[in-house]
Coordinates of C-alpha atoms in Angstrom, one line a residue:
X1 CA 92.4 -65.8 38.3
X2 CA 93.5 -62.5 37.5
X3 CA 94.4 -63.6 34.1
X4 CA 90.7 -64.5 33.1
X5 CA 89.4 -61.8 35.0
X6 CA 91.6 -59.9 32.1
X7 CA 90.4 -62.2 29.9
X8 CA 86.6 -61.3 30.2
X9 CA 87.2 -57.4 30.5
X10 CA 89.1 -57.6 27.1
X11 CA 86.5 -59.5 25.7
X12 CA 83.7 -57.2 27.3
X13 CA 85.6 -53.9 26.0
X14 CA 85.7 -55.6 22.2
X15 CA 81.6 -56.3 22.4
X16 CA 81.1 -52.8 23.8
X17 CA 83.4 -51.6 21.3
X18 CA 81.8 -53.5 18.3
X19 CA 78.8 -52.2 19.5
X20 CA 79.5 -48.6 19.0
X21 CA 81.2 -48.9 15.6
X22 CA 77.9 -51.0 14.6
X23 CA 75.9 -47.8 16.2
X24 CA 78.0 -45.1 14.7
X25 CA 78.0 -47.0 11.0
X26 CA 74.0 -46.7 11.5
X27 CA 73.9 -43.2 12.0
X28 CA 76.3 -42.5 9.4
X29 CA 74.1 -44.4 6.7
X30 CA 71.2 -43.3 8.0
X31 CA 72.5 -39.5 7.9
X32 CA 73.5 -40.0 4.3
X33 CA 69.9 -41.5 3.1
X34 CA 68.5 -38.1 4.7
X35 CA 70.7 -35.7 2.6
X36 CA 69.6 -37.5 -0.4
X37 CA 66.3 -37.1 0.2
X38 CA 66.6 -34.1 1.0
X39 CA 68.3 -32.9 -2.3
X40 CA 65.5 -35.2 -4.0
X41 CA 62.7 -34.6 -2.4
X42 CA 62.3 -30.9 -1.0
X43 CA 63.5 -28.8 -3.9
X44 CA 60.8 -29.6 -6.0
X45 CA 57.8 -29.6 -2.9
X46 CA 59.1 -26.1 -1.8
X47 CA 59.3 -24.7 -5.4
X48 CA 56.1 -25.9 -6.7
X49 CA 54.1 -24.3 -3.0
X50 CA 56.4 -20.8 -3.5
X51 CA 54.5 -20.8 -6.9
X52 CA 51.1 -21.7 -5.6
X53 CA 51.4 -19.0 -3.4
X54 CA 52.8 -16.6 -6.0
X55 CA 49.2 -17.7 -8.2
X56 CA 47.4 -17.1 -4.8
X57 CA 48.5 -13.8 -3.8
X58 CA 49.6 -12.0 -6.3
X59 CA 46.4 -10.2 -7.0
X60 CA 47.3 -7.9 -4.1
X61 CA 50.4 -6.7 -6.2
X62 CA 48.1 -6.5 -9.3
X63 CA 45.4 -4.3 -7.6
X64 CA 48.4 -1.4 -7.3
X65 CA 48.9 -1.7 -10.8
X66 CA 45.3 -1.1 -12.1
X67 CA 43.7 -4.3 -11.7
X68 CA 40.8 -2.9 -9.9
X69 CA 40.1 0.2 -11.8
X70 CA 40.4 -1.7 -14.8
X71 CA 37.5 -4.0 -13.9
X72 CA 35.8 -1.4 -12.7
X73 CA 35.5 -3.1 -9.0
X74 CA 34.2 -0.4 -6.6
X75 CA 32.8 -1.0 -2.5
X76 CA 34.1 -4.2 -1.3
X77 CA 34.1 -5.9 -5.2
X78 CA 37.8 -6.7 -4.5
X79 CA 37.1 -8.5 -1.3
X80 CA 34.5 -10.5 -3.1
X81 CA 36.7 -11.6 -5.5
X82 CA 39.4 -13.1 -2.8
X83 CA 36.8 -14.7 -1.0
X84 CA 35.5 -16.5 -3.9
X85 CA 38.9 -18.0 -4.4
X86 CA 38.7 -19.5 -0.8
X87 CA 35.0 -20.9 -0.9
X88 CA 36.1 -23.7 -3.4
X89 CA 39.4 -23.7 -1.5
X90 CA 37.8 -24.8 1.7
X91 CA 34.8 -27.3 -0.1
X92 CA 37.6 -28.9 -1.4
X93 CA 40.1 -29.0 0.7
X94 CA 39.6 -32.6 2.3
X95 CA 38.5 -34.5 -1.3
X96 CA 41.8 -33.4 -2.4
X97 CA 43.7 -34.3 0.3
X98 CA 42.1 -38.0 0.1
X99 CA 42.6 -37.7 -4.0
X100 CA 46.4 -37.2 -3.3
X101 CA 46.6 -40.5 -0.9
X102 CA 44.5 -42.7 -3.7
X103 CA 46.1 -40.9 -7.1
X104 CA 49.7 -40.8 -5.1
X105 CA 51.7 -37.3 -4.6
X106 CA 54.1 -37.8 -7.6
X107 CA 50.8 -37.5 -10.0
X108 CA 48.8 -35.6 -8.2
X109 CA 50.9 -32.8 -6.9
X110 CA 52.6 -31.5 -10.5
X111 CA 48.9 -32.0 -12.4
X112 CA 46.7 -29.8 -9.6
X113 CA 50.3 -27.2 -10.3
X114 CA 49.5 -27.5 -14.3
X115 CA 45.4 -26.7 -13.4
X116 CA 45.8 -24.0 -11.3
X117 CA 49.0 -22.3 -13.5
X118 CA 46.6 -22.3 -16.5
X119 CA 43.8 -20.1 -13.9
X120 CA 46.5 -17.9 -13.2
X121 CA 47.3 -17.6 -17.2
X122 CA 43.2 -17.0 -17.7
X123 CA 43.0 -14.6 -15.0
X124 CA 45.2 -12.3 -17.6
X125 CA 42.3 -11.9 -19.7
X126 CA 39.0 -11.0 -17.2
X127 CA 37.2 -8.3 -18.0
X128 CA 34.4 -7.9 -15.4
X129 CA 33.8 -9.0 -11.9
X130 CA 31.9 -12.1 -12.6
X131 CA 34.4 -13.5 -14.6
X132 CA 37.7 -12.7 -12.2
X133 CA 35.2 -14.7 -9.6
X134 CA 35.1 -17.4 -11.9
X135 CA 38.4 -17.9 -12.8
X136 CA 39.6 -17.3 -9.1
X137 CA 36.8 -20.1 -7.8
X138 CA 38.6 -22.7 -10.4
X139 CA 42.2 -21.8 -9.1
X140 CA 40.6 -22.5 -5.4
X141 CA 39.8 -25.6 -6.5
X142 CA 43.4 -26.6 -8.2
X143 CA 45.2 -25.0 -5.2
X144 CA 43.0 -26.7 -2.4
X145 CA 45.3 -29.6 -2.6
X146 CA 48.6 -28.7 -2.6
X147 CA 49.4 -27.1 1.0
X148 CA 47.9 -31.0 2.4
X149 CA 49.0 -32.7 -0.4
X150 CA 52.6 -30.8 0.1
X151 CA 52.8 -31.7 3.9
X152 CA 51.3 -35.5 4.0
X153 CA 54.2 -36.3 0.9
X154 CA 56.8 -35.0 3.0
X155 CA 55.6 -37.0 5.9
X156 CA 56.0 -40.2 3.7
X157 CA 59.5 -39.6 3.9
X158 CA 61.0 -38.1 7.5
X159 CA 60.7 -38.8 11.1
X160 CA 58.2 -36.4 13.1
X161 CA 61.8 -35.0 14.4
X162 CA 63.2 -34.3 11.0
X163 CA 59.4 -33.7 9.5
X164 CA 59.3 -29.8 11.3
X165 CA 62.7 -28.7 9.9
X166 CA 61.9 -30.0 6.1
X167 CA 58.1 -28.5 6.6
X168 CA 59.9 -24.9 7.7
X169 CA 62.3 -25.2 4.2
X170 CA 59.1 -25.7 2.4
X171 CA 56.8 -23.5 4.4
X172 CA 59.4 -20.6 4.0
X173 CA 57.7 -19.7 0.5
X174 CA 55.1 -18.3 2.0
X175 CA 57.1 -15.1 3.2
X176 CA 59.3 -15.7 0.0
X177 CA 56.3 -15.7 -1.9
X178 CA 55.8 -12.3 -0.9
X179 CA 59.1 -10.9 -1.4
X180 CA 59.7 -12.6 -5.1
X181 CA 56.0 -11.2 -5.9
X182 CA 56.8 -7.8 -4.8
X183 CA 60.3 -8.1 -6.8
X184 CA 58.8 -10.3 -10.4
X185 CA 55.5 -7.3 -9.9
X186 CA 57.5 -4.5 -9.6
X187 CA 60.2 -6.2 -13.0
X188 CA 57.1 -7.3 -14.9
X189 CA 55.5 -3.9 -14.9
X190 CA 58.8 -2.4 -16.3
X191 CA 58.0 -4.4 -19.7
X192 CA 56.1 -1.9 -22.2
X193 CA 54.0 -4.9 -22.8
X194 CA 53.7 -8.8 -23.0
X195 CA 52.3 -9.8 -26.5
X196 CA 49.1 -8.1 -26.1
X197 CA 48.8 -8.2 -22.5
X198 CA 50.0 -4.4 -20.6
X199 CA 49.9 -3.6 -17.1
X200 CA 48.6 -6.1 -14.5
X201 CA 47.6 -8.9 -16.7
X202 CA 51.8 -9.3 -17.7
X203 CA 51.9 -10.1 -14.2
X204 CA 49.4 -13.2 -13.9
X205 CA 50.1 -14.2 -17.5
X206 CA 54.2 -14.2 -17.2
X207 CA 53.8 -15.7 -13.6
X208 CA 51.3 -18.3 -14.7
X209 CA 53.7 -19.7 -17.4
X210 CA 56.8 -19.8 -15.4
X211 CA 54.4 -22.3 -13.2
X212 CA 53.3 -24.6 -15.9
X213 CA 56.5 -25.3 -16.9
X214 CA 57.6 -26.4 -13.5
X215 CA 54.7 -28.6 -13.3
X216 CA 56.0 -30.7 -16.2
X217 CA 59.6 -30.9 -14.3
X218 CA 57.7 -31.9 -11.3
X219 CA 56.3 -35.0 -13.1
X220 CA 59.4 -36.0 -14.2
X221 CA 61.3 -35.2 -10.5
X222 CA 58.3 -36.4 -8.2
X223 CA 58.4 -40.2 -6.6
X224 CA 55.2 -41.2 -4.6
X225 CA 57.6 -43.0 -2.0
X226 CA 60.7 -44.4 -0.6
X227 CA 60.0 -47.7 -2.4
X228 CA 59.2 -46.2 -6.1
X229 CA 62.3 -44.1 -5.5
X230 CA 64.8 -45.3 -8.3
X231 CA 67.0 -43.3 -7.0
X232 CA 67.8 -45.3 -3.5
X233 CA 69.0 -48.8 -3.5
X234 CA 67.1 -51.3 -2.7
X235 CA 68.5 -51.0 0.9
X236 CA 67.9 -47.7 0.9
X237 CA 64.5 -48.0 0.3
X238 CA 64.3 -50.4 2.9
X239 CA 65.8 -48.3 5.5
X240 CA 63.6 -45.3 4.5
X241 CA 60.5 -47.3 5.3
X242 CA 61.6 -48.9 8.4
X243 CA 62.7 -46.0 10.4
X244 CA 59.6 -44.2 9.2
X245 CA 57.4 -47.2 10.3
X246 CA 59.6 -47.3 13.7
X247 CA 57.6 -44.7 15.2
X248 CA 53.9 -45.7 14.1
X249 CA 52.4 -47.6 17.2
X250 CA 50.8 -51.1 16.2
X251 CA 51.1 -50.0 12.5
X252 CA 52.1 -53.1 10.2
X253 CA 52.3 -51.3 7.2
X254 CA 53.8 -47.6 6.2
X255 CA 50.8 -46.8 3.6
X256 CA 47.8 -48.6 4.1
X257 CA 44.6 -48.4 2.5
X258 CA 41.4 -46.0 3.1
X259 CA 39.9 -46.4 6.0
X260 CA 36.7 -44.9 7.3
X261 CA 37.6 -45.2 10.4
X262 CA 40.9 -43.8 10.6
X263 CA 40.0 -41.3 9.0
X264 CA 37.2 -40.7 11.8
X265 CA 40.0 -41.0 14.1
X266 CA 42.5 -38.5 12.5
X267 CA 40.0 -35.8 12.4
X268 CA 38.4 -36.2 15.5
X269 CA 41.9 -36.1 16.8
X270 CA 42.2 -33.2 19.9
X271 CA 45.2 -32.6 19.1
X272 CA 44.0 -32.2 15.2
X273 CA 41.3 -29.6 16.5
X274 CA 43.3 -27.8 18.3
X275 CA 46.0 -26.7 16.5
X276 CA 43.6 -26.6 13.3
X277 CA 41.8 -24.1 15.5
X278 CA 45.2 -22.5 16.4
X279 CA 46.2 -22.2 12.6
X280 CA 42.9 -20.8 11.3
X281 CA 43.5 -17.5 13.6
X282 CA 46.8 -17.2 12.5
X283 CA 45.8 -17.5 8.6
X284 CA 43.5 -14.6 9.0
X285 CA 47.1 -12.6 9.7
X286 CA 49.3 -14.8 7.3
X287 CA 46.6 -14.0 4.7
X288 CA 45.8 -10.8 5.8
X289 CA 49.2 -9.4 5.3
X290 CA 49.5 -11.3 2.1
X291 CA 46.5 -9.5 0.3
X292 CA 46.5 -6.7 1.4
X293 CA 50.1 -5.6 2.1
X294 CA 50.6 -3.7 -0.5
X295 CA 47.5 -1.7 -0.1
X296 CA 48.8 -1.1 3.3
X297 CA 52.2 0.0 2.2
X298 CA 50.6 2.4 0.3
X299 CA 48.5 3.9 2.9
X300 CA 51.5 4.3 4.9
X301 CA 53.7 5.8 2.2
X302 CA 50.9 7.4 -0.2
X303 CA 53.9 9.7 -2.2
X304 CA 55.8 7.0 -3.4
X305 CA 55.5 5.1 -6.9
X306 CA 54.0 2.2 -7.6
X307 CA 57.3 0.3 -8.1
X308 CA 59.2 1.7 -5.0
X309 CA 55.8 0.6 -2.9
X310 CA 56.1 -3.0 -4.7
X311 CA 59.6 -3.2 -3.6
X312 CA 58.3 -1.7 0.3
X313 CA 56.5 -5.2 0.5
X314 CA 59.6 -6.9 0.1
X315 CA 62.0 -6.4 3.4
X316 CA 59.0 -7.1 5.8
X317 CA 58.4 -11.1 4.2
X318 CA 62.7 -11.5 4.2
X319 CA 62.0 -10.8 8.1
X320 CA 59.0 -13.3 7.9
X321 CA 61.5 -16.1 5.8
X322 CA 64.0 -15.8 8.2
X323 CA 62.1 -16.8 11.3
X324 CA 60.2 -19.5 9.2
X325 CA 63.7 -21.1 9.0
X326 CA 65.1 -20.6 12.6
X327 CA 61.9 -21.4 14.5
X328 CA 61.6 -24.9 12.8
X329 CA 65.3 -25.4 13.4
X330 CA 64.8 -25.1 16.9
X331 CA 62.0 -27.6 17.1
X332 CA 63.9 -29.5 15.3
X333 CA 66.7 -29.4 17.6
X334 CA 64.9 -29.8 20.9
X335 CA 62.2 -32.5 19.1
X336 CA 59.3 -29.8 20.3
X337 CA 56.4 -27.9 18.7
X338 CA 53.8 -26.8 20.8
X339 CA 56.1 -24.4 23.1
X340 CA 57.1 -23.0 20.0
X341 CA 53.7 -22.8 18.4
X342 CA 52.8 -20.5 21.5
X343 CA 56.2 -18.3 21.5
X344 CA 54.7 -17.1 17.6
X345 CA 52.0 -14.7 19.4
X346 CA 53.4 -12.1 21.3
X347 CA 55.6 -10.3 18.1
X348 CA 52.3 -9.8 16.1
X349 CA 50.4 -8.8 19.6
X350 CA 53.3 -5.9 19.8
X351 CA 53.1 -5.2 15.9
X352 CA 49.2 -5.0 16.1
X353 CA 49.5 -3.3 19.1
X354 CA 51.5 -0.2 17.5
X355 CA 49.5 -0.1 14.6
X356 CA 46.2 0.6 16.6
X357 CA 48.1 3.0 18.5
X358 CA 49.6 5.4 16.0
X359 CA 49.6 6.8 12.9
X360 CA 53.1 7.4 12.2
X361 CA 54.7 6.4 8.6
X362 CA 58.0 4.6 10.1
X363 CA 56.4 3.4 13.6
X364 CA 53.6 1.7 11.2
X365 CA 56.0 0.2 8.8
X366 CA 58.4 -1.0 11.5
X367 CA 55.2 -2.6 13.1
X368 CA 54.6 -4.5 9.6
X369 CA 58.1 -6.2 9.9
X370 CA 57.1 -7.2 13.8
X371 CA 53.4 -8.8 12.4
X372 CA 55.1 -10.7 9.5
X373 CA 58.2 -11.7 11.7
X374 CA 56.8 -15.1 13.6
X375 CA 53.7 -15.4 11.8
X376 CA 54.4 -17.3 8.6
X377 CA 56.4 -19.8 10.7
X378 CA 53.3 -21.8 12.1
X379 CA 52.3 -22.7 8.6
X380 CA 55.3 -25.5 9.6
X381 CA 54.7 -25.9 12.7
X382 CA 51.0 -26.6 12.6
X383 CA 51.1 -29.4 9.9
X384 CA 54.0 -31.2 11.7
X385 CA 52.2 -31.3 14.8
X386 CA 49.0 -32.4 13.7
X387 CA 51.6 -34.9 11.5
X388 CA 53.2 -35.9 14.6
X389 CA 50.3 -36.7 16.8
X390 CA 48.6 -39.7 14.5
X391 CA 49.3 -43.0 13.6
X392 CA 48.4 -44.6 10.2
X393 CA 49.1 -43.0 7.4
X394 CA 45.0 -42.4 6.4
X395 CA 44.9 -40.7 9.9
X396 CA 47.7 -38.1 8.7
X397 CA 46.6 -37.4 5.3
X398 CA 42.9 -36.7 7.1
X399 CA 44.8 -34.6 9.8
X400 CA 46.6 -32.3 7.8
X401 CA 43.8 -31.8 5.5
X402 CA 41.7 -31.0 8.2
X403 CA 44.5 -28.3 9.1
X404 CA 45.0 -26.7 5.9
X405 CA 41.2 -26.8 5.8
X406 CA 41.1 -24.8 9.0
X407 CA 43.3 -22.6 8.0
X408 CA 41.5 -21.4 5.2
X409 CA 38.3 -21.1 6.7
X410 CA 40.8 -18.2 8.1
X411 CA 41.9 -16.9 4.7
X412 CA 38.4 -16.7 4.1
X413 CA 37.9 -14.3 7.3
X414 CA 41.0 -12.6 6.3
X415 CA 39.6 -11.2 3.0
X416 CA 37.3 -9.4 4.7
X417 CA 39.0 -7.7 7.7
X418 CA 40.8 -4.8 5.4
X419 CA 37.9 -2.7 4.0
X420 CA 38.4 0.4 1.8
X421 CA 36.1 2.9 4.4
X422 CA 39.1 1.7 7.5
X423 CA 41.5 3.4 5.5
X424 CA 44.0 4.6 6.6
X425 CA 44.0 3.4 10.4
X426 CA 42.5 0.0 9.4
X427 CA 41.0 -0.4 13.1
X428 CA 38.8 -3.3 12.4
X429 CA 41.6 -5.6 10.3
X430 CA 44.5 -4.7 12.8
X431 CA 41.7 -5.0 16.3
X432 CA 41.1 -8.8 14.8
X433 CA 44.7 -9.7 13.6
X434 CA 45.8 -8.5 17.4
X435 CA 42.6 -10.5 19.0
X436 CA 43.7 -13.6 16.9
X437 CA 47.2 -13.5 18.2
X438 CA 45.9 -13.3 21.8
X439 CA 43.8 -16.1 21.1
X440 CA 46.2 -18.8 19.4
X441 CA 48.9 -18.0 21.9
X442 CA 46.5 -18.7 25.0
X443 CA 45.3 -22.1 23.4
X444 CA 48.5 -23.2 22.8
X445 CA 49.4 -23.0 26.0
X446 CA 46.6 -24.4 27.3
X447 CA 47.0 -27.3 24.7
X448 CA 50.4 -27.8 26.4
X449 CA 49.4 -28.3 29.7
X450 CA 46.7 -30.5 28.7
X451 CA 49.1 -32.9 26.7
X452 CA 51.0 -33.2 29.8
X453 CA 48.2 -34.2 32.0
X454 CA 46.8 -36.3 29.6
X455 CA 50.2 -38.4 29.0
X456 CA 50.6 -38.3 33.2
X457 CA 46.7 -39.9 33.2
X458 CA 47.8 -42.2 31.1
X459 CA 50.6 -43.6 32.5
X460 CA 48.7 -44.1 35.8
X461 CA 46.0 -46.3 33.9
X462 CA 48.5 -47.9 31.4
X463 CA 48.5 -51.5 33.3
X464 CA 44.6 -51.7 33.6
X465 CA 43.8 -50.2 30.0
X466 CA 46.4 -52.9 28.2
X467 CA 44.3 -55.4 29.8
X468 CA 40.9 -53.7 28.4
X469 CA 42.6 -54.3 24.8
X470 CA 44.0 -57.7 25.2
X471 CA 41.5 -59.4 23.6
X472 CA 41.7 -57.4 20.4
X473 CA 43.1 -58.5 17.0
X474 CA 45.9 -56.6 15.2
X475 CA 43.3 -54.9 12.9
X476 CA 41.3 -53.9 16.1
X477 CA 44.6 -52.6 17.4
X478 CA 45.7 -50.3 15.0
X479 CA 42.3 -48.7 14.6
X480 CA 42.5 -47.4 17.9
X481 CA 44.9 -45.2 16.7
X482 CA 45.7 -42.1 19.7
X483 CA 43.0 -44.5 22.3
X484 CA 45.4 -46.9 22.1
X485 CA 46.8 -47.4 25.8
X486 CA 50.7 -47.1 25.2
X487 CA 50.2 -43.8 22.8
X488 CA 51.4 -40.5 24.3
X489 CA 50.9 -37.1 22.7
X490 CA 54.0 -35.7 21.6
X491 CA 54.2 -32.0 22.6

């Protein structure tokens, strides 16, 4: 008796065992498909948004170097000519999201790069006001695409886990964006001349080449998904599908097709509108301090040169890069976003704070590094959470659309809250940037709570509502999307 007692523990210890090994051989492969996308996938996403945001801003570093006197701007010309740039961004925002699901990221992504590198090349050679507006409303256009198109094509490929980390890697060329413009600015403008070009138009010309030719890398390098990839094996691609599908509630397929109303469903999303709502205020900051940092560094520190202010931009966005990369890790870590989303606000409220309170050069510049420190992270943040709280894939590409369009509804404020009569105390700009903070940080919060009682609601009901579905089809079932009765919002 004792013997095949023995007998069956053995023979339980060896299934458990199996078990484990079977368990531990699927992590292991599953760990080594993520590196390679990884090294496949997110070099060429994060280099091709550093230099969309390079073409964006770098008209801030161009204004020190003569950019306005040269085009005779005067008044608030120069905040005309940035908003101009964010009026096509935000018509366009949501048809080019939608173009990047039908025409498929590994197209669409490296040819909207080649458009708006060529605007950044013709904004070299405007002579007048009317014509910097032109060229800025066609790079609005080209642009309007890529922070969505960015976000939904890494969302293809990673779990909504993983998805926050990789966003953070990309997203942290925003801040380095900064920091490289301050550094190519303050190298291109030791050159006695480019061709024919002198000054400030070296700067869009040199910067606008170096991003057409890494558009036509990008159409080489770029893969529209896991199963056009011919760089995974066939079970590779399989397993890249599957454990993305894994988390999609009733979904059949990975990429379906265009559908009206999932679409409906992904913007209409709470979860969408929320934090859309939450990254539009922090844009007007984000944005803020990318156009008109450099006109703030030289308000602070009026003596120095134009190079040593360039290079004055440059310590504060290194700050910013760092926390774009830690913040993200954490959420990563601890598979959460909104907490984090809300612990972004009160380092800018402080930074804001000190700027409306003094006057002095090193308290103001110390207060720069506290704005830029959490506020470039929630460009990540944001789009996985919206990412993370819909189903299909029409839903996401809709969501995050939806989000970037937000957001620059923001950048649009933003251009306007540094005018040239605040100088040098800027009260309006810094009153809204702190208000902003306030705000976002007190609607996350309150988003938080809400998610919670919401799921808690939910599970109460769950029993009854299955059976108000049960006599749905499949199709019917999907398209209820986040009214579906076994969803729960993922904080």
């Amino acid at each position: 008796m004792d013997s095949k007692r023995s007998s069956q523990y053995n023979e339980k210890e060896e299934i458990e065992q199996n078990v484990a090994d079977v368990s531990i051989a699927a992590a292991q492969t599953e760990r080594r498909l993520r590196l390679k996308i990884d090294l496949m996938v997110v070099p060429t996403v994060t280099l091709l948004y550093l230099l969309c945001f390079i073409d964006r801003t770098n008209i801030g570093n161009a204004r020190l170097a003569g950019f306005e006197k040269d085009l005779h701007l005067e008044g608030y010309d120069y905040n005309t000519v940035l908003s101009v740039f964010y009026v096509s961004y935000i018509v366009f925002e949501i048809p080019a999201t939608i173009c990047c699901k039908v025409i498929g990221p590994g197209w669409f992504l490296p040819a909207t790069t080649l458009g708006f590198g060529i605007c950044s090349i013709g904004t070299a050679f405007v002579h007048t006001r009317s014509q910097a507006c032109a060229v800025r409303f066609l790079l609005g256009i080209f642009e309007a695409g890529v922070m969505p198109g960015c976000a939904y094509y890494l969302s293809r490929w990673y779990r909504r886990a993983e998805l926050t980390f990789r966003l953070g890697l990309w997203m942290l060329m925003a801040p380095l964006s900064g920091a490289f413009g301050g550094l190519f600015a303050s190298g291109i403008l030791k050159l006695s001349h480019f061709g024919s070009l002198h000054g400030w138009q070296m700067i869009f010309a040199i910067e606008g080449i170096l991003t057409i030719g890494v558009a036509l890398v990008a159409f080489i390098t770029l893969t529209d998904r896991p199963e056009t990839a011919r760089w995974l094996t066939e079970e590779q691609k399989q397993l890249a599908v599957d454990r993305i599908k894994g988390e999609r509630l009733a979904q059949t397929v990975l990429l379906d097709k265009i559908d009206a109303t999932k679409l409906k469903h992904g913007f209409l999303n709470p979860i969408t509108l929320s934090t859309s709502l939450i990254f539009l205020l922090n844009n007007i900051t984000v944005l803020g301090i990318s156009f008109f940092l450099p006109t703030i560094i030289r308000t602070i520190y009026p003596g120095r040169t134009t190079v040593q202010q360039q290079l004055l931009t440059v310590p504060p966005y290194m700050v910013g890069a760092f926390f774009v990369v830690i913040i993200p890790s954490l959420s990563w870590r601890f598979n959460h976003r909104q907490i984090f989303i809300a612990m972004t606000g009160p380092t800018i409220i402080a930074g804001y704070s000190m700027f409306l309170a003094t006057l002095d050069a090193n308290i103001r510049y110390a207060a720069v590094f506290l704005c830029a420190s959490t506020a470039f992270t929630l460009g990540a943040m944001c789009n996985a959470q919206v990412s993370a709280n819909v189903l299909s894939d029409s839903s996401r590409n809709v969501a995050i659309g939806t989000n970037a369009m937000f957001g620059y509804v923001g950048g649009l404020i933003a251009t306007w809250t540094y005018l040239p009569g605040d100088a040098p105390r800027y009260p309006i700009g810094n009153s809204i940037n702190l208000a902003c903070a306030v705000s976002w940080t007190t609607l996350a919060v309150a988003t938080l709570f809400w998610m919670k009682y919401d799921n808690k609601r939910r599970d109460e009901r769950e029993t009854v509502a299955r059976e108000e579905i049960a006599g749905l089809s499949q199709q019917e079932m999907q398209n209820l999307e986040w009214r579906h009765p076994g969803w729960r919002w993922k904080s």
